[in-house]
GROMACS .gro file of C-alpha atoms in nm:
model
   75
    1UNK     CA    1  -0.628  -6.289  -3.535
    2UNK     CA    2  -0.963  -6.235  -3.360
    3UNK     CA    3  -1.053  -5.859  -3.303
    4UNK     CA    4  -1.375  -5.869  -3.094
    5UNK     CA    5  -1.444  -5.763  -2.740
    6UNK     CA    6  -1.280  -6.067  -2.593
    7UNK     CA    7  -1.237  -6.463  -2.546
    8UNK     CA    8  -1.358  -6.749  -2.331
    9UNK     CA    9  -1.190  -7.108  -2.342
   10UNK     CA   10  -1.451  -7.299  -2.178
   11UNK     CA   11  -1.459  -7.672  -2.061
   12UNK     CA   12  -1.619  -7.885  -2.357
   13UNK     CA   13  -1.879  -7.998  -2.178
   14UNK     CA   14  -2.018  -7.665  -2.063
   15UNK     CA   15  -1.958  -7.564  -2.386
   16UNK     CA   16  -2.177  -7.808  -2.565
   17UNK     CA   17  -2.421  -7.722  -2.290
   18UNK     CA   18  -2.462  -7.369  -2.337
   19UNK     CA   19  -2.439  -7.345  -2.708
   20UNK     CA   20  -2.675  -7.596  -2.919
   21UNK     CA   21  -2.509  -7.375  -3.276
   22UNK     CA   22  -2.151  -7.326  -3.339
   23UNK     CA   23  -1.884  -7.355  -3.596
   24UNK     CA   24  -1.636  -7.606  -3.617
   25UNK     CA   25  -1.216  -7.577  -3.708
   26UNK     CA   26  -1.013  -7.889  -3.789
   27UNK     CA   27  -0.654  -7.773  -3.633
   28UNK     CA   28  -0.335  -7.902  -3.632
   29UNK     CA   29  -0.295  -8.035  -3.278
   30UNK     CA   30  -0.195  -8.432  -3.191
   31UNK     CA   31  -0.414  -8.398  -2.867
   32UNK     CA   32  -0.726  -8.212  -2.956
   33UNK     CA   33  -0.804  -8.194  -3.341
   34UNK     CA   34  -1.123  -7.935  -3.307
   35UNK     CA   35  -1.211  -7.606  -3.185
   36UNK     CA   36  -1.578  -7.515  -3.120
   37UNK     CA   37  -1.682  -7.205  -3.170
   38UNK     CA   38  -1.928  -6.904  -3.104
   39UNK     CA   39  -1.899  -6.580  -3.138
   40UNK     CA   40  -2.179  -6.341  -2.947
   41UNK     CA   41  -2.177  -5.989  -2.958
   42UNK     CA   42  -1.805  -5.973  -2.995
   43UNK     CA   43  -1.756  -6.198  -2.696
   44UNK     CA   44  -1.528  -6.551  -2.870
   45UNK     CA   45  -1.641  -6.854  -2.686
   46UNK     CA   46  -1.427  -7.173  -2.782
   47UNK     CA   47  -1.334  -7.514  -2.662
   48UNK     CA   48  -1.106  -7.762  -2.798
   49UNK     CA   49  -1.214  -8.187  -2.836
   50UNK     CA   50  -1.058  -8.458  -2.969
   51UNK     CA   51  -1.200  -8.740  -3.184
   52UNK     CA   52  -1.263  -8.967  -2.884
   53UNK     CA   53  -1.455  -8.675  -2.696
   54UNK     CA   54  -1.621  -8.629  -2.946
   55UNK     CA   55  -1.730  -9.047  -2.975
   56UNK     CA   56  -1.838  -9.010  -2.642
   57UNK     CA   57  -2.114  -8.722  -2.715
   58UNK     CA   58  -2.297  -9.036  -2.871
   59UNK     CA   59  -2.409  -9.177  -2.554
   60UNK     CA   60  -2.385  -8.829  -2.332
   61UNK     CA   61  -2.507  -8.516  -2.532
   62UNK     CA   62  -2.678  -8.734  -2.837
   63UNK     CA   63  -2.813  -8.389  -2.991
   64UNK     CA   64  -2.433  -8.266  -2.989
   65UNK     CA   65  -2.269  -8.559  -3.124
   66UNK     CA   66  -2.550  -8.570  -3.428
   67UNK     CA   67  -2.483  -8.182  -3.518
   68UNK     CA   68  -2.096  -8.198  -3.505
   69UNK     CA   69  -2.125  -8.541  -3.723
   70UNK     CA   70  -2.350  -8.382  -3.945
   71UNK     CA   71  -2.100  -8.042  -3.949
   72UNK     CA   72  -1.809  -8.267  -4.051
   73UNK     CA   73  -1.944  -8.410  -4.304
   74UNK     CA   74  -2.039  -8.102  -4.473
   75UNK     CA   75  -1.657  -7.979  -4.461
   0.00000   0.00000   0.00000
């Protein structure tokens, strides 16, 4: 479990806004099948998207939907 100074669920979108760098965790959820994440100074920031969300970058936040494609495909 996560031992830092705290946590922040934030909406996707202001998310991806805020944070242009983050890692990535496939989980086991029928809904949402990702968590963003970013940790800064202790402080867990995380949202959760699903595969369609995620489609949907492509025309909204281009620059987002490139660096989580490219993130996937490393994994």
């Amino acid at each position: 479990e996560y031992e830092g100074k705290g946590k922040v669920l934030m909406d996707h979108t202001a998310f991806l806004t805020e944070f242009m760098d983050f890692d990535i965790e496939e989980i086991d959820d029928e809904q949402f099948k990702f968590r963003l994440l970013k940790s800064i100074d202790g402080i867990r920031f995380s949202t959760f998207v699903s595969p369609a969300e995620i489609a949907q970058l492509e025309t909204t936040i281009p620059e987002q939907f490139e660096y989580i494609s490219k993130r996937l495909q490393e994994e």
